[in-house]
Coordinates of C-alpha atoms in Angstrom, one line a residue:
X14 CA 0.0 0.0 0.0
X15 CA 2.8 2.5 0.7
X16 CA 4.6 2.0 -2.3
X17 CA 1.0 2.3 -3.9
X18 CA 1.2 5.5 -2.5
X19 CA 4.3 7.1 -3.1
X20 CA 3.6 5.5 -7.0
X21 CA 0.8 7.8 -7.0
X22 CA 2.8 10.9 -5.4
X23 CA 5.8 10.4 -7.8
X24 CA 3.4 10.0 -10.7
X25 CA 1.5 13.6 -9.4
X26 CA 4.8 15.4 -8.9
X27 CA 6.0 14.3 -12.6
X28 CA 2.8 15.0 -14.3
X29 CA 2.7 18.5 -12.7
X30 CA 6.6 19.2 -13.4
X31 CA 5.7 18.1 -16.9
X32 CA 2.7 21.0 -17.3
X33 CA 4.9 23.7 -16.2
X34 CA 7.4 22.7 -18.3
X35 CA 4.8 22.4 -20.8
X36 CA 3.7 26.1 -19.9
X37 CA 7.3 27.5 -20.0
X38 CA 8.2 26.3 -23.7
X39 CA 5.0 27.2 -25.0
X40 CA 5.5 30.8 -23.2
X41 CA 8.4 30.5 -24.7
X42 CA 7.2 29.6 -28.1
X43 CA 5.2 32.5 -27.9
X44 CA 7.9 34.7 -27.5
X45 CA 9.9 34.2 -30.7
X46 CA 7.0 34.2 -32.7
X47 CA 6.4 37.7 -31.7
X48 CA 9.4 38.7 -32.3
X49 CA 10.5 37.7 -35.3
X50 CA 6.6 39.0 -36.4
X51 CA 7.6 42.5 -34.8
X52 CA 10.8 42.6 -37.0
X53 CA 9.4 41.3 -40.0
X54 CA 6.2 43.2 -40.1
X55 CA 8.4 46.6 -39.7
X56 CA 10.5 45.4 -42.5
X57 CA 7.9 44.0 -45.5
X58 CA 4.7 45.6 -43.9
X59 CA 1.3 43.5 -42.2
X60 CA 0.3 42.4 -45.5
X61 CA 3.7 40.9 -47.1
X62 CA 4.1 38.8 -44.8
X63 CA 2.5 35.9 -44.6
X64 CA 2.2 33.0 -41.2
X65 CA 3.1 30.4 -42.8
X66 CA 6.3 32.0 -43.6
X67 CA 6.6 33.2 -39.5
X68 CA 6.3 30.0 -38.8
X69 CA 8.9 28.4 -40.7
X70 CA 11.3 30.8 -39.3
X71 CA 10.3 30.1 -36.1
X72 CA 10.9 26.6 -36.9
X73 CA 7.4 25.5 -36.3
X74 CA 4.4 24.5 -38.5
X75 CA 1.7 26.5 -39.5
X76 CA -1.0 24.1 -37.4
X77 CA 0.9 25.1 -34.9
X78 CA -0.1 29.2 -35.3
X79 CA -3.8 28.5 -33.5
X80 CA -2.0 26.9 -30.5
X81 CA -0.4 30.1 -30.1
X82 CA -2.9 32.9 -31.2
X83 CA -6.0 32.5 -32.1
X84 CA -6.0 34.8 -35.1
X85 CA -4.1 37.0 -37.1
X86 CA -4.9 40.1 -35.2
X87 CA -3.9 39.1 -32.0
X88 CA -0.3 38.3 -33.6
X89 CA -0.4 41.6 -35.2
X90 CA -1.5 43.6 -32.1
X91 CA 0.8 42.0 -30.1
X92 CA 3.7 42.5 -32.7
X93 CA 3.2 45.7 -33.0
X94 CA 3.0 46.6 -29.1
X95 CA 6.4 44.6 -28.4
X96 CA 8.0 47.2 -30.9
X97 CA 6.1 49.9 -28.8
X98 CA 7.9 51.7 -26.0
X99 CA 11.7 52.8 -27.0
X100 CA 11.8 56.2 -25.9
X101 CA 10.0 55.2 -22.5
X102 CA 13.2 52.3 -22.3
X103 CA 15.3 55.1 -22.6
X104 CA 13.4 57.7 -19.8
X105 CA 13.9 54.4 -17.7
X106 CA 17.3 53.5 -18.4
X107 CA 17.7 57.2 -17.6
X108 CA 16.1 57.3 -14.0
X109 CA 18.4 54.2 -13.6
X110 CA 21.9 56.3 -14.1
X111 CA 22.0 55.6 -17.6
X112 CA 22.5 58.5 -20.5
X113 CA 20.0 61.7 -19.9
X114 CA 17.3 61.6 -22.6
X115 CA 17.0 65.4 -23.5
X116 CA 14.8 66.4 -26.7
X117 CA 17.9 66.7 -28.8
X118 CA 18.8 62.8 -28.1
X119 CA 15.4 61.9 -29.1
X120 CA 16.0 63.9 -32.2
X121 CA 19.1 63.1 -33.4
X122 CA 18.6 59.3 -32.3
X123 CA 15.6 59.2 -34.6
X124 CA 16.9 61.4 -37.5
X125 CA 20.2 58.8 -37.8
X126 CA 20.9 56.6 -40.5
X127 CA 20.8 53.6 -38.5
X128 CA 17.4 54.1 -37.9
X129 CA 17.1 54.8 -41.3
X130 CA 18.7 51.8 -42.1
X131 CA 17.2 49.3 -40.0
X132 CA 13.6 49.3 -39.9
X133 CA 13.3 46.0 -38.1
X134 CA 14.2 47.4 -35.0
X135 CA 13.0 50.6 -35.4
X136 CA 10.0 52.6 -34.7
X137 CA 7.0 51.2 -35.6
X138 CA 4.7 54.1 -36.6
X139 CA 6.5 55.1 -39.2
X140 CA 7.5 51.7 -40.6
X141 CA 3.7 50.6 -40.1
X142 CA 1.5 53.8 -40.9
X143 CA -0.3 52.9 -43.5
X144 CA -1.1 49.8 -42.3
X145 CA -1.8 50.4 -38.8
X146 CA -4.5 52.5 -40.3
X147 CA -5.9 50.0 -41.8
X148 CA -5.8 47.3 -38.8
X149 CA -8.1 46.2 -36.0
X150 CA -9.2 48.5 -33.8
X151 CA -6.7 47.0 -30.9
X152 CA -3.7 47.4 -33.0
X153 CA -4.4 50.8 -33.7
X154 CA -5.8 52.0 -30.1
X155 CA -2.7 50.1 -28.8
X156 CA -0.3 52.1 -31.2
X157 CA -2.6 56.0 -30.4
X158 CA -1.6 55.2 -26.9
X159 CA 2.1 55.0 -28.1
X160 CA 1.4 58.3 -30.4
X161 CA -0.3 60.1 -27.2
X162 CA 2.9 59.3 -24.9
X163 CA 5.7 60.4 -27.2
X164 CA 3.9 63.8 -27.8
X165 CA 3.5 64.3 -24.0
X166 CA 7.2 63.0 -23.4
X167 CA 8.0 65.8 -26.2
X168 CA 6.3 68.5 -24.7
X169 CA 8.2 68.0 -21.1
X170 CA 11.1 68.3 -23.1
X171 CA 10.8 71.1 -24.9
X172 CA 11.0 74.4 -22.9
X173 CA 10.5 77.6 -25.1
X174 CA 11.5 81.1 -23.3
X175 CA 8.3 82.7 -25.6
X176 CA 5.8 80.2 -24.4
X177 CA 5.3 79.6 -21.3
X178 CA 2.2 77.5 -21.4
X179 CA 1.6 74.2 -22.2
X180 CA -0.5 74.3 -25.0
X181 CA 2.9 76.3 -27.2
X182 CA 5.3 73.4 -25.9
X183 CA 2.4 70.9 -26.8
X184 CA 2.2 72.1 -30.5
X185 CA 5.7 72.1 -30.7
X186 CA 5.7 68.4 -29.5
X187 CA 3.1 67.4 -32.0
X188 CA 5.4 69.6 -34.8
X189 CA 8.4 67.5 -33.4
X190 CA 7.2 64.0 -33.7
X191 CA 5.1 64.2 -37.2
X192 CA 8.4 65.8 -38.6
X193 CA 10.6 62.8 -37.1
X194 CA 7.8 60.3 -38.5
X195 CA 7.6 62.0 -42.2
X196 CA 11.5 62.5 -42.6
X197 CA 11.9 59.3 -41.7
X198 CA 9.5 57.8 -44.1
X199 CA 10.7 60.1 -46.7
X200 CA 14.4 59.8 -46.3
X201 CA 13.6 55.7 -46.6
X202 CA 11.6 56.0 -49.9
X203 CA 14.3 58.3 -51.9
X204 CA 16.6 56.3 -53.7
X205 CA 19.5 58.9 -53.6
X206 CA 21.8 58.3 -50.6
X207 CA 23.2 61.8 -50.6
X208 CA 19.7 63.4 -50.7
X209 CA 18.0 60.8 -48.4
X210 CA 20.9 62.1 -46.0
X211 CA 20.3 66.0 -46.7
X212 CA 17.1 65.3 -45.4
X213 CA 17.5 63.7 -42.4
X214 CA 20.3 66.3 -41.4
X215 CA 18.1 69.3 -42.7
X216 CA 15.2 68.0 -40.7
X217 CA 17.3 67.5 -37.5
X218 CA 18.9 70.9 -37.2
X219 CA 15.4 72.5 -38.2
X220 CA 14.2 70.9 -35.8
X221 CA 16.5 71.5 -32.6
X222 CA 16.8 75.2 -33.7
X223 CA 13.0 75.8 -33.2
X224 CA 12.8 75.3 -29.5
X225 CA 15.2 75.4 -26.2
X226 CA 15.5 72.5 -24.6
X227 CA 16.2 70.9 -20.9
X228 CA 16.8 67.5 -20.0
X229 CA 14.0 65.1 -18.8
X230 CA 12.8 65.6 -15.2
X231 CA 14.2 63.2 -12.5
X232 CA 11.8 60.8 -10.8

C-alpha cells in the first residue's frame, strides 16, 4: 500500500513538473514568434508577410499558429505593441543612471541613419502607418496610446522662453514627432543616398533650432 502510495505521489509530482514545463516552452514559443513578427512586419509591412512564412522561421508549423494565437490580429497587435515603447526604455534606463534623454537625443537618435537603415528594429509608426491605419481596432488603439505618450514626453522636453504654457510646448511636440515620423518615411523612400541624407540632417537641425531645450525631469 505505501509503495502504492508514493507511485501515486511520484506519478502527481512528474505529471505537474511536466505541465509547467509544458507552460514554459510554449511561453516560450510565444515569445519568438512575436518577435520575429515584430521585425518582419516593420521590415515588409502586415500584409507581405504571410504565417506560414513566420512559422517556418520560427521553426514551427503552420498548425501550430492556433495553438499560439487565435488569429491573425492578435499576432499583429501583439507585434506591434512589443515594438512599442523605445523612448520610454530610454526615460527608464535614464532614472536608472544611464545617458540623460533630452529632446535633442530623441531627435538626433531618430533622425540617424541607422534608424534609417534598420527598420526591423526601429519605430513602428513610421514603418507601419499605412497599415496600422488599416488594422483592427486594438492594433491601432494600442499604437494611439504609443502616439499620445511620445507627444507628452516631447512636450516636457521642450521648454520655449516665448511660451510659457503648455498648449505652445504641446504644438511644438506634436510639430516634433510628425516631422521625425515624415522624414523618416521620406528619407527611406528616396533612392538617392546623398539626398535621403540631406534630409534627415536638414530636418534634424530645423528641428532642434526651433525650440530650447532641458533635459528630462528626474523621478
Amino acid at each position: 500500500m505505501l509503495a502504492l502510495c508514493k507511485g501515486y505521489i511520484d506519478f502527481g509530482l512528474s505529471f505537474g513538473d511536466s505541465m509547467g514545463h509544458s507552460k514554459a516552452e510554449k511561453a516560450k514559443t510565444h515569445k519568438r514568434i512575436v518577435a520575429i513578427a515584430s521585425k518582419r512586419f516593420r521590415e515588409e509591412g502586415l500584409a507581405g508577410v504571410g504565417i506560414a512564412n513566420l512559422m517556418k522561421e520560427a521553426g514551427l508549423t503552420v498548425g501550430g499558429f492556433y495553438k499560439q494565437f487565435d488569429s491573425r490580429d492578435d499576432l499583429v497587435a501583439e507585434a506591434v505593441g512589443s515594438a512599442l515603447g523605445a523612448w520610454q526604455r530610454q526615460v527608464d534606463a535614464a532614472a536608472s543612471g544611464g545617458p540623460p534623454v533630452t529632446y535633442e537625443s530623441l531627435v538626433d537618435d531618430y533622425l540617424s541613419e541607422a534608424h534609417r537603415d534598420q527598420p526591423g528594429t526601429g519605430c513602428p509608426v513610421v514603418a507601419l502607418a499605412g497599415d496600422i491605419a488599416r488594422s483592427d481596432k486594438r492594433t491601432r488603439a494600442l499604437v494611439t496610446q504609443q502616439i499620445r505618450d511620445n507627444i507628452e514626453l516631447l512636450a516636457t522636453l521642450i521648454h520655449d522662453a516665448n511660451e510659457k504654457n503648455k498648449r505652445g510646448a504641446r504644438s511644438q511636440a506634436i510639430l516634433t514627432y510628425c516631422a521625425l515620423v515624415g522624414a523618416i518615411g521620406v528619407a527611406r523612400a528616396v533612392s538617392d543616398d546623398q539626398l535621403s541624407r540631406e534630409i534627415l540632417k536638414t530636418l534634424a537641425v530645423r528641428l532642434k533650432g526651433r525650440t530650447r531645450v532641458a533635459p528630462v525631469p528626474d523621478g
